[in-house]
Amino acid sequence: MLRSLYTAATGMEAQQFQMDTIANNLANVGTTGFKRVRAEFEDLLSETITPAGASSLNGGGRPSALQMGMGVRTVATTRSFGMGDMVNTNNPLDIAIEGNGFLRVQKVNGEIGYTRAGNLRIDATGRLETQRGELVEPSITIPHDATDVTFRGDGMVTAKVPGRTDAVELGSLELFIFTNQGGLEAIGGNLMRATVASGEPIAARPGEQGAGTILQGHTEGSNVKAVQEMIGLISTQRSYELNSKVITTADQMLQKLTNLR
């Protein structure tokens, strides 16, 4: 009886974690470049009461073991890096990555981060930066009198400047890919951080080495599907209620046991 109380409690804890994960996904349904997260679970080590092959009453070996499961636990969270919808913003400084790859940026404290959010802006000196002020690397400076800023699919940035009839190349964006994207660590602000699990970042020109291409005037929306998350929300709620019902039922059974004369 006590096993069922403990097992159901682990189930409630796991479903609570699942609910928290879904809540975070839904909260970021409108976040540029956000990638949905899925909770992963595994069963706990089962208690073996009688092992398989143990001697039976007739002298033979038991064909199967007698085991009791001890519940569930959360083992990991998996981030889905599927593409979000392309949102047309008609802003020439907005870019989306069609395919794999991340932009590399430098935070104010010097820390390096990687992002899929391409809603870029220009700082006071003309350098490309994110909405939060992280500088895009490698650095690209756009002159204050430049017009018709263009981001080509291969990452080359050009613009027209006074005194020149043809477009001037200002620099080229680089994308960074990882052997294991799932090993990246989210650090907030639409940023990821490389870890030992992700492997070292590999610099690539857009459209080469498996990296995606650049699409100007668009941003990549979140890949969270509200309907899918709502279905998961209902399923999680029902699972939580069932586990709480197990605890209530086990408690009632214990009460009857203690009331036996």
Short mmCIF file of C-alpha atoms in Angstrom, two decimals:
data_model
loop_
_atom_site.label_atom_id
_atom_site.label_comp_id
_atom_site.label_asym_id
_atom_site.label_seq_id
_atom_site.Cartn_x
_atom_site.Cartn_y
_atom_site.Cartn_z
CA MET A 1 0.00 0.00 0.00
CA LEU A 2 2.80 2.39 0.86
CA ARG A 3 4.36 1.66 -2.53
CA SER A 4 1.27 2.96 -4.31
CA LEU A 5 1.38 6.19 -2.30
CA TYR A 6 5.02 6.80 -3.22
CA THR A 7 4.57 5.74 -6.85
CA ALA A 8 1.55 8.02 -7.34
CA ALA A 9 3.46 10.89 -5.72
CA THR A 10 6.27 10.51 -8.28
CA GLY A 11 3.63 10.53 -11.01
CA MET A 12 2.16 13.79 -9.71
CA GLU A 13 5.61 15.36 -9.53
CA ALA A 14 6.40 14.29 -13.11
CA GLN A 15 3.10 15.65 -14.42
CA GLN A 16 3.71 18.91 -12.59
CA PHE A 17 7.04 19.22 -14.39
CA GLN A 18 5.27 18.46 -17.65
CA MET A 19 2.73 21.18 -16.91
CA ASP A 20 5.52 23.69 -16.20
CA THR A 21 7.16 22.79 -19.51
CA ILE A 22 3.92 23.24 -21.45
CA ALA A 23 3.26 26.55 -19.69
CA ASN A 24 6.68 27.82 -20.79
CA ASN A 25 6.01 26.74 -24.37
CA LEU A 26 2.66 28.52 -24.46
CA ALA A 27 4.14 31.64 -22.85
CA ASN A 28 6.65 31.79 -25.74
CA VAL A 29 4.23 31.09 -28.57
CA GLY A 30 4.95 34.58 -29.92
CA THR A 31 8.69 34.72 -29.15
CA THR A 32 10.91 35.16 -32.20
CA GLY A 33 13.04 32.08 -32.86
CA PHE A 34 11.81 30.16 -29.78
CA LYS A 35 12.10 26.37 -29.91
CA ARG A 36 9.58 24.27 -27.99
CA VAL A 37 10.73 21.99 -25.20
CA ARG A 38 9.49 18.49 -24.40
CA ALA A 39 9.94 16.78 -21.05
CA GLU A 40 11.39 13.25 -21.10
CA PHE A 41 10.57 10.64 -18.44
CA GLU A 42 11.86 7.25 -17.38
CA ASP A 43 10.63 4.64 -14.96
CA LEU A 44 12.37 4.24 -11.63
CA LEU A 45 14.31 1.12 -10.69
CA SER A 46 11.86 -1.69 -10.04
CA GLU A 47 11.99 -3.68 -6.81
CA THR A 48 12.67 -7.33 -7.56
CA ILE A 49 10.76 -9.54 -5.17
CA THR A 50 11.60 -12.82 -6.94
CA PRO A 51 14.17 -12.89 -9.75
CA ALA A 52 13.65 -14.74 -13.00
CA GLY A 53 15.14 -18.23 -12.92
CA ALA A 54 14.61 -18.59 -9.19
CA SER A 55 13.65 -22.08 -8.00
CA SER A 56 9.92 -22.74 -7.97
CA LEU A 57 7.94 -25.21 -5.86
CA ASN A 58 8.05 -27.86 -8.59
CA GLY A 59 11.85 -27.65 -8.75
CA GLY A 60 12.08 -25.74 -12.01
CA GLY A 61 13.14 -22.15 -12.57
CA ARG A 62 10.65 -19.29 -12.68
CA PRO A 63 10.15 -18.16 -16.30
CA SER A 64 9.72 -14.54 -15.30
CA ALA A 65 10.56 -12.26 -12.40
CA LEU A 66 8.20 -10.80 -9.82
CA GLN A 67 8.91 -7.08 -9.82
CA MET A 68 7.21 -3.97 -8.52
CA GLY A 69 7.65 -0.61 -10.28
CA MET A 70 8.59 2.36 -8.12
CA GLY A 71 7.23 5.18 -10.25
CA VAL A 72 8.60 7.74 -12.69
CA ARG A 73 11.05 10.62 -12.80
CA THR A 74 11.98 13.40 -15.19
CA VAL A 75 15.29 12.60 -16.86
CA ALA A 76 15.76 15.37 -19.44
CA THR A 77 14.19 18.07 -21.55
CA THR A 78 14.50 17.90 -25.32
CA ARG A 79 14.36 21.07 -27.40
CA SER A 80 12.80 20.74 -30.85
CA PHE A 81 14.76 22.67 -33.46
CA GLY A 82 12.16 22.37 -36.19
CA MET A 83 11.57 25.49 -38.25
CA GLY A 84 9.03 28.04 -37.12
CA ASP A 85 6.83 29.93 -39.56
CA MET A 86 8.41 32.74 -41.54
CA VAL A 87 6.89 36.08 -40.58
CA ASN A 88 7.06 38.85 -43.19
CA THR A 89 7.97 42.09 -41.40
CA ASN A 90 9.04 44.23 -44.40
CA ASN A 91 11.87 45.50 -42.17
CA PRO A 92 15.20 45.36 -44.07
CA LEU A 93 17.12 44.72 -40.83
CA ASP A 94 15.06 41.63 -39.98
CA ILE A 95 16.51 38.32 -41.14
CA ALA A 96 15.46 34.71 -40.80
CA ILE A 97 17.63 31.60 -41.10
CA GLU A 98 16.08 29.09 -43.51
CA GLY A 99 17.66 25.88 -42.27
CA ASN A 100 20.27 25.03 -39.66
CA GLY A 101 22.54 27.49 -37.93
CA PHE A 102 22.71 30.25 -35.37
CA LEU A 103 23.91 33.82 -35.33
CA ARG A 104 26.75 34.42 -32.88
CA VAL A 105 26.46 37.47 -30.64
CA GLN A 106 28.50 39.00 -27.85
CA LYS A 107 26.77 40.08 -24.66
CA VAL A 108 27.67 43.28 -22.82
CA ASN A 109 29.73 41.24 -20.32
CA GLY A 110 31.74 39.65 -23.14
CA GLU A 111 29.98 36.28 -23.00
CA ILE A 112 29.27 34.61 -26.34
CA GLY A 113 25.77 33.44 -27.18
CA TYR A 114 23.98 31.93 -30.16
CA THR A 115 20.51 32.87 -31.36
CA ARG A 116 17.91 32.21 -34.04
CA ALA A 117 16.22 35.57 -33.43
CA GLY A 118 17.14 37.74 -36.39
CA ASN A 119 15.21 40.90 -35.51
CA LEU A 120 18.36 43.02 -35.72
CA ARG A 121 18.93 46.73 -35.17
CA ILE A 122 21.80 49.24 -35.54
CA ASP A 123 23.55 50.81 -32.55
CA ALA A 124 24.84 54.40 -32.32
CA THR A 125 28.02 53.51 -34.22
CA GLY A 126 26.24 51.59 -36.98
CA ARG A 127 27.05 48.08 -35.77
CA LEU A 128 24.47 45.31 -36.10
CA GLU A 129 23.03 44.20 -32.78
CA THR A 130 20.07 42.29 -31.33
CA GLN A 131 17.05 43.81 -29.64
CA ARG A 132 18.81 43.44 -26.28
CA GLY A 133 22.01 45.12 -27.48
CA GLU A 134 24.21 42.06 -28.09
CA LEU A 135 26.61 42.71 -30.97
CA VAL A 136 26.49 40.37 -33.96
CA GLU A 137 29.78 38.59 -34.68
CA PRO A 138 31.63 38.95 -36.94
CA SER A 139 30.96 42.67 -36.56
CA ILE A 140 29.31 44.47 -39.45
CA THR A 141 29.07 48.28 -39.48
CA ILE A 142 26.53 50.06 -41.65
CA PRO A 143 27.41 53.69 -42.51
CA HIS A 144 24.93 56.27 -41.27
CA ASP A 145 24.31 57.53 -44.80
CA ALA A 146 23.86 54.08 -46.33
CA THR A 147 20.64 53.20 -48.14
CA ASP A 148 19.13 50.03 -49.59
CA VAL A 149 20.78 47.71 -47.04
CA THR A 150 20.59 44.18 -48.43
CA PHE A 151 21.22 40.80 -46.80
CA ARG A 152 21.87 38.23 -49.51
CA GLY A 153 21.08 34.57 -49.09
CA ASP A 154 24.78 33.75 -48.73
CA GLY A 155 25.13 36.21 -45.84
CA MET A 156 26.78 39.05 -47.74
CA VAL A 157 25.59 42.49 -46.55
CA THR A 158 25.60 45.31 -49.09
CA ALA A 159 24.34 48.89 -49.20
CA LYS A 160 24.40 51.94 -51.39
CA VAL A 161 26.48 54.88 -50.19
CA PRO A 162 26.78 58.41 -51.55
CA GLY A 163 29.34 58.78 -54.34
CA ARG A 164 29.00 55.15 -55.51
CA THR A 165 26.64 53.93 -58.18
CA ASP A 166 27.05 50.25 -57.31
CA ALA A 167 26.33 48.57 -53.98
CA VAL A 168 29.20 48.35 -51.52
CA GLU A 169 29.95 45.14 -49.61
CA LEU A 170 29.92 45.83 -45.86
CA GLY A 171 30.75 42.36 -44.62
CA SER A 172 29.34 38.86 -44.44
CA LEU A 173 27.25 37.15 -41.82
CA GLU A 174 28.44 33.80 -40.51
CA LEU A 175 26.26 31.03 -39.20
CA PHE A 176 27.36 28.53 -36.58
CA ILE A 177 26.27 24.92 -36.46
CA PHE A 178 26.76 22.26 -33.78
CA THR A 179 27.24 18.52 -33.85
CA ASN A 180 24.57 18.16 -31.16
CA GLN A 181 22.11 21.05 -31.09
CA GLY A 182 20.25 19.38 -28.24
CA GLY A 183 23.28 19.95 -26.01
CA LEU A 184 22.96 23.74 -26.19
CA GLU A 185 22.01 25.48 -22.95
CA ALA A 186 19.30 28.14 -22.97
CA ILE A 187 20.42 31.22 -21.02
CA GLY A 188 17.47 33.54 -21.63
CA GLY A 189 17.06 36.47 -23.97
CA ASN A 190 16.61 34.14 -26.98
CA LEU A 191 20.20 33.00 -26.48
CA MET A 192 21.87 29.60 -26.31
CA ARG A 193 25.29 28.74 -24.91
CA ALA A 194 27.66 26.08 -26.22
CA THR A 195 28.42 23.22 -23.82
CA VAL A 196 30.58 20.12 -23.78
CA ALA A 197 27.54 18.15 -24.91
CA SER A 198 26.83 20.40 -27.90
CA GLY A 199 30.39 20.35 -29.17
CA GLU A 200 32.39 23.30 -30.41
CA PRO A 201 30.62 25.73 -32.78
CA ILE A 202 31.47 25.29 -36.46
CA ALA A 203 31.54 28.50 -38.49
CA ALA A 204 29.90 28.24 -41.89
CA ARG A 205 28.93 30.56 -44.67
CA PRO A 206 25.15 30.58 -45.15
CA GLY A 207 24.19 27.88 -47.63
CA GLU A 208 27.36 25.84 -47.07
CA GLN A 209 28.34 22.92 -44.77
CA GLY A 210 24.70 22.22 -43.98
CA ALA A 211 23.96 25.75 -42.77
CA GLY A 212 20.77 27.49 -43.86
CA THR A 213 20.43 30.60 -45.99
CA ILE A 214 19.46 34.14 -45.01
CA LEU A 215 16.01 35.53 -45.80
CA GLN A 216 15.75 39.32 -45.48
CA GLY A 217 12.64 41.12 -44.33
CA HIS A 218 11.39 38.14 -42.32
CA THR A 219 11.78 36.70 -38.85
CA GLU A 220 11.37 33.10 -37.75
CA GLY A 221 8.41 32.68 -35.43
CA SER A 222 8.20 30.27 -32.54
CA ASN A 223 7.72 26.63 -33.53
CA VAL A 224 5.23 26.15 -30.69
CA LYS A 225 1.84 24.95 -31.96
CA ALA A 226 -0.85 26.19 -29.58
CA VAL A 227 -3.32 23.40 -30.43
CA GLN A 228 -0.71 20.71 -29.84
CA GLU A 229 0.24 22.24 -26.50
CA MET A 230 -3.41 22.49 -25.42
CA ILE A 231 -3.90 18.79 -26.15
CA GLY A 232 -0.82 18.06 -24.04
CA LEU A 233 -2.19 20.35 -21.33
CA ILE A 234 -5.45 18.39 -21.10
CA SER A 235 -3.61 15.05 -21.12
CA THR A 236 -1.26 16.23 -18.36
CA GLN A 237 -4.16 17.46 -16.24
CA ARG A 238 -5.94 14.12 -16.54
CA SER A 239 -2.78 12.20 -15.65
CA TYR A 240 -2.24 14.39 -12.61
CA GLU A 241 -5.83 13.82 -11.48
CA LEU A 242 -5.49 10.04 -11.90
CA ASN A 243 -2.34 9.95 -9.80
CA SER A 244 -4.01 12.03 -7.10
CA LYS A 245 -6.96 9.61 -7.23
CA VAL A 246 -4.55 6.71 -6.60
CA ILE A 247 -3.28 8.47 -3.46
CA THR A 248 -6.84 9.09 -2.25
CA THR A 249 -7.86 5.48 -2.87
CA ALA A 250 -4.74 4.06 -1.20
CA ASP A 251 -5.34 6.30 1.81
CA GLN A 252 -8.91 5.04 2.11
CA MET A 253 -7.70 1.45 1.94
CA LEU A 254 -5.16 2.12 4.69
CA GLN A 255 -7.91 3.62 6.85
CA LYS A 256 -10.03 0.49 6.46
CA LEU A 257 -7.00 -1.64 7.35
CA THR A 258 -6.31 0.30 10.54
CA ASN A 259 -9.98 0.08 11.55
CA LEU A 260 -10.00 -3.74 11.50
CA ARG A 261 -10.75 -5.25 14.86
#
